[in-house]
PDB file of C-alpha atoms in Angstrom:
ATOM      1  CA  UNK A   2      73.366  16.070  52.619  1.00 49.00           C
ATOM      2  CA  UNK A   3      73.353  12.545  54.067  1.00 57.00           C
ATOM      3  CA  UNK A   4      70.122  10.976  54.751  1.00 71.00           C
ATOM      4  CA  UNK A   5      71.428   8.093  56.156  1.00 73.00           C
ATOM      5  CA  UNK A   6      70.206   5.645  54.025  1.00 77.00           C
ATOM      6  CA  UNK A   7      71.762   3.931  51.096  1.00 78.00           C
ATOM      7  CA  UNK A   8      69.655   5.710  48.035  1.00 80.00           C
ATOM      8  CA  UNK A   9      71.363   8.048  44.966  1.00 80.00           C
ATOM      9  CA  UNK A  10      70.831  11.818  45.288  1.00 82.00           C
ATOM     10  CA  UNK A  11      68.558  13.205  42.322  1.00 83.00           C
ATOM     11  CA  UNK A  12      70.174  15.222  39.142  1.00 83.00           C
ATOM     12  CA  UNK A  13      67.731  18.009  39.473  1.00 85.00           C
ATOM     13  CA  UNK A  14      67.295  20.321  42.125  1.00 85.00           C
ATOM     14  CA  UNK A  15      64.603  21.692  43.216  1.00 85.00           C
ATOM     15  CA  UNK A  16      63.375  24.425  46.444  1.00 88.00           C
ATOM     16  CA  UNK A  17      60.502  22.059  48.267  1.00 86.00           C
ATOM     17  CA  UNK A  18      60.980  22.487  52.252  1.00 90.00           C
ATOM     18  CA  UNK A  19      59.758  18.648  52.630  1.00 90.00           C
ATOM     19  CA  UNK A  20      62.486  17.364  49.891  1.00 89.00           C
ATOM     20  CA  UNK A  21      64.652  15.107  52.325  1.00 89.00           C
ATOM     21  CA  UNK A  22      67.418  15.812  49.613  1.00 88.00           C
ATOM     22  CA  UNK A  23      67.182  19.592  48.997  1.00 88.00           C
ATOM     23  CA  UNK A  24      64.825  20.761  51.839  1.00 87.00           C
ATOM     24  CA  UNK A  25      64.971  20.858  56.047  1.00 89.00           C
ATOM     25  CA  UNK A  26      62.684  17.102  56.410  1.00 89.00           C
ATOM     26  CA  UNK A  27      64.586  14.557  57.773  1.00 90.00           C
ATOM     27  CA  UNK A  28      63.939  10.706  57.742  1.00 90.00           C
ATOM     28  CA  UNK A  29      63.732   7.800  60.737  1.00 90.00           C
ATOM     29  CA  UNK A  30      62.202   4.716  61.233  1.00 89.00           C
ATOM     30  CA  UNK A  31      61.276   2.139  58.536  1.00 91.00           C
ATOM     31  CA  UNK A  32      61.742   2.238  55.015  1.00 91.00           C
ATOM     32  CA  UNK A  33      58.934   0.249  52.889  1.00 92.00           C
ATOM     33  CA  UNK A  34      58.992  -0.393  48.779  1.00 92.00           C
ATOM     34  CA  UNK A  35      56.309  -0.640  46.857  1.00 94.00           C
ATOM     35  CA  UNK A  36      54.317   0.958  43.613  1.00 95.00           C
ATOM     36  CA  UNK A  37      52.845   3.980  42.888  1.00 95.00           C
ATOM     37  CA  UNK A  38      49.375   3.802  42.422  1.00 95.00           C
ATOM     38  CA  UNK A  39      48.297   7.365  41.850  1.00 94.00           C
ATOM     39  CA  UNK A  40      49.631  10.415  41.361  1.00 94.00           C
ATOM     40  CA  UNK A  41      46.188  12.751  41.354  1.00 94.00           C
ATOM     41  CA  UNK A  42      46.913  14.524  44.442  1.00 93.00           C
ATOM     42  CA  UNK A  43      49.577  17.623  44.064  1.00 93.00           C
ATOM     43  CA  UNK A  44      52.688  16.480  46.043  1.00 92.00           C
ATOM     44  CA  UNK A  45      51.437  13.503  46.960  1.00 94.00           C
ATOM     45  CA  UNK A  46      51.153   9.463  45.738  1.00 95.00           C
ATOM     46  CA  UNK A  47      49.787   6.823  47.025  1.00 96.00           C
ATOM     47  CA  UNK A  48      52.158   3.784  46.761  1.00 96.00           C
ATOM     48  CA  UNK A  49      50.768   0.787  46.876  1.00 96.00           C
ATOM     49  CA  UNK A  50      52.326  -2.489  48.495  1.00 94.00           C
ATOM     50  CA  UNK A  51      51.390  -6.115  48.404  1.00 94.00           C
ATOM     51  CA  UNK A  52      52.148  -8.780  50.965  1.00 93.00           C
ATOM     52  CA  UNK A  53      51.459 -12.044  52.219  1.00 96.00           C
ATOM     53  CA  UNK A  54      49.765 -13.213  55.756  1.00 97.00           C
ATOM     54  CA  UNK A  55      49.534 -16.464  57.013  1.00 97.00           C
ATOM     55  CA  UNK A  56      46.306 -17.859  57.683  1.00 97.00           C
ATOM     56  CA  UNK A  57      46.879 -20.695  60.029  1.00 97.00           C
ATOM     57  CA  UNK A  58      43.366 -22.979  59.859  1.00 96.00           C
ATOM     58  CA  UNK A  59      44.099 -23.197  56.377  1.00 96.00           C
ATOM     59  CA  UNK A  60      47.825 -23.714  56.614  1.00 97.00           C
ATOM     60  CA  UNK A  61      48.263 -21.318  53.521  1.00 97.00           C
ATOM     61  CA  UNK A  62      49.456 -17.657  52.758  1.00 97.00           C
ATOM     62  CA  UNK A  63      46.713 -14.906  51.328  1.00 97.00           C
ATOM     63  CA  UNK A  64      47.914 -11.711  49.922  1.00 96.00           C
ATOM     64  CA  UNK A  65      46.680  -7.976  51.345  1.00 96.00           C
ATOM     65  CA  UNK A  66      47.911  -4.969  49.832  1.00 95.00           C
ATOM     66  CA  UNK A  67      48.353  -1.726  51.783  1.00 95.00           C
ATOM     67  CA  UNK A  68      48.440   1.931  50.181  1.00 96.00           C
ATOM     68  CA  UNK A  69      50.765   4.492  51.709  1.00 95.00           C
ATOM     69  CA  UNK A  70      50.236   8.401  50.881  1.00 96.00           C
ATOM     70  CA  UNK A  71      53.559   9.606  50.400  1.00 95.00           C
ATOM     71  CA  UNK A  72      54.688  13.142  49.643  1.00 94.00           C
ATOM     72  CA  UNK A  73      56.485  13.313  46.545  1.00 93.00           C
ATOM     73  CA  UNK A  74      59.572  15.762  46.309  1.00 92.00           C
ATOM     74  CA  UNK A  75      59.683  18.239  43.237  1.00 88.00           C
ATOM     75  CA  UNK A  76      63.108  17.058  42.005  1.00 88.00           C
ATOM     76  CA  UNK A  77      61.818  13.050  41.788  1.00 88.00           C
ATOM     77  CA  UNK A  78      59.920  12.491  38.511  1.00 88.00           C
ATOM     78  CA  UNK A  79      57.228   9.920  39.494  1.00 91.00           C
ATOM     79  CA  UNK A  80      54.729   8.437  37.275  1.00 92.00           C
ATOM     80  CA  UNK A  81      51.573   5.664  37.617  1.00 93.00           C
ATOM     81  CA  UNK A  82      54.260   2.178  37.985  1.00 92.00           C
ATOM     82  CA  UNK A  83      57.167   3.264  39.059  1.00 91.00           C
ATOM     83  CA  UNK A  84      58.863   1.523  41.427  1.00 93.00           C
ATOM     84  CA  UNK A  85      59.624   3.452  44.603  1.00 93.00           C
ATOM     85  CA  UNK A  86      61.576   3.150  48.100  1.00 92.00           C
ATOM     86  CA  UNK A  87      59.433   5.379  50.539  1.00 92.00           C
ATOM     87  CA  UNK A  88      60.785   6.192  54.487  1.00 93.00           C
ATOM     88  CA  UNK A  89      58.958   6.849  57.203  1.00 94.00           C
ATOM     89  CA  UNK A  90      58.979  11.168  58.756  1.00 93.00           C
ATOM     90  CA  UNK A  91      57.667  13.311  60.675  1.00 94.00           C
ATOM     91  CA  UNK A  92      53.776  13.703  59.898  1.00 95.00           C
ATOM     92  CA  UNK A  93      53.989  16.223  57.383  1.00 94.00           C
ATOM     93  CA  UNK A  94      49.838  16.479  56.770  1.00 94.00           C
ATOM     94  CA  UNK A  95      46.586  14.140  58.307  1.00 95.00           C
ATOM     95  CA  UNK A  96      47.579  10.998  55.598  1.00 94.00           C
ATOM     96  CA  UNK A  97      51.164  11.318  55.143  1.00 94.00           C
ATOM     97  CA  UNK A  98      53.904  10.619  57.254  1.00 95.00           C
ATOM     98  CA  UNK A  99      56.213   9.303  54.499  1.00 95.00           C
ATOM     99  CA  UNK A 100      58.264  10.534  51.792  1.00 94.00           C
ATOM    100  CA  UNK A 101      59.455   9.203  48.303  1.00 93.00           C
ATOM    101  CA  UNK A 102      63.706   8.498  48.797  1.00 91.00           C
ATOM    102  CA  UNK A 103      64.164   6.693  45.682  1.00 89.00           C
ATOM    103  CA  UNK A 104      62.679   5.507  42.064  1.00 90.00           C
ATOM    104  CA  UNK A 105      64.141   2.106  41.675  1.00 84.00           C
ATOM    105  CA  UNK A 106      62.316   1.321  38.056  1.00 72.00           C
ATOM    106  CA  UNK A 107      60.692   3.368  35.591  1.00 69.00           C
ATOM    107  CA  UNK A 108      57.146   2.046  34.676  1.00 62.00           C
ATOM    108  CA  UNK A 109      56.702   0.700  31.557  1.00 61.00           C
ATOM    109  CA  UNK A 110      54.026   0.644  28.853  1.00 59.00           C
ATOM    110  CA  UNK A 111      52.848  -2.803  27.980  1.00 56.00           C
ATOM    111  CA  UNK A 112      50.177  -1.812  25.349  1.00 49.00           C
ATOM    112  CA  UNK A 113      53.162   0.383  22.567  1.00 53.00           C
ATOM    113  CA  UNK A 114      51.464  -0.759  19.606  1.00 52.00           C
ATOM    114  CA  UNK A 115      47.463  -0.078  20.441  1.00 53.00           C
ATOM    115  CA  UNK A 116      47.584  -4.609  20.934  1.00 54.00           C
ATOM    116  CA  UNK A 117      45.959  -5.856  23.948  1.00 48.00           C
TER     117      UNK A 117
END
């Protein structure tokens, strides 16, 4: 199944109705990247996304971050890090109207050998 946008299908399959890949949810509108920032919720992370804004008295740029809940399909592995292409759905609860397409980088553990 096509989604229309340039991302790999996953290896694994799995049965969620809302998996854009395996399931009947299909995608439109934007498509944002950012990082996921928690993965507490049950089919759900909130991805995180930082930007800049330009603040004309001061002729400068300040940075704002944004946090997206995004539902997060069965057959996608996601962990706290990871680097993820989200696009934007139908709303699929009160939060989310946005759905993880892709996992561009793993995250990675900076702290292997107990050092800070």
């Amino acid at each position: 199944m096509a989604l229309g946008l340039n991302v790999q299908e996953p290896e694994t399959a799995c049965s969620d109705r809302n998996c854009p890949f395996h399931g009947e949810l299909s995608v439109r509108g934007q498509t944002l990247n950012g990082e996921v920032a928690s993965t507490d919720m049950e089919k759900t992370v909130v991805v995180e996304r930082e930007y800049d804004v330009k603040v004309p008295k001061y002729d400068r740029f300040m940075k704002r971050r944004s946090r997206v809940p995004a539902h997060a399909p069965d057959c996608l592995d996601l962990a706290v890090g990871d680097t993820v292409t989200i696009a934007e759905c139908r709303p699929l609860s009160k939060t989310k109207s946005h759905v993880v397409v892709s996992v561009a980088g793993e995250a990675t553990d900076d702290f292997e050998d107990g050092e800070q």
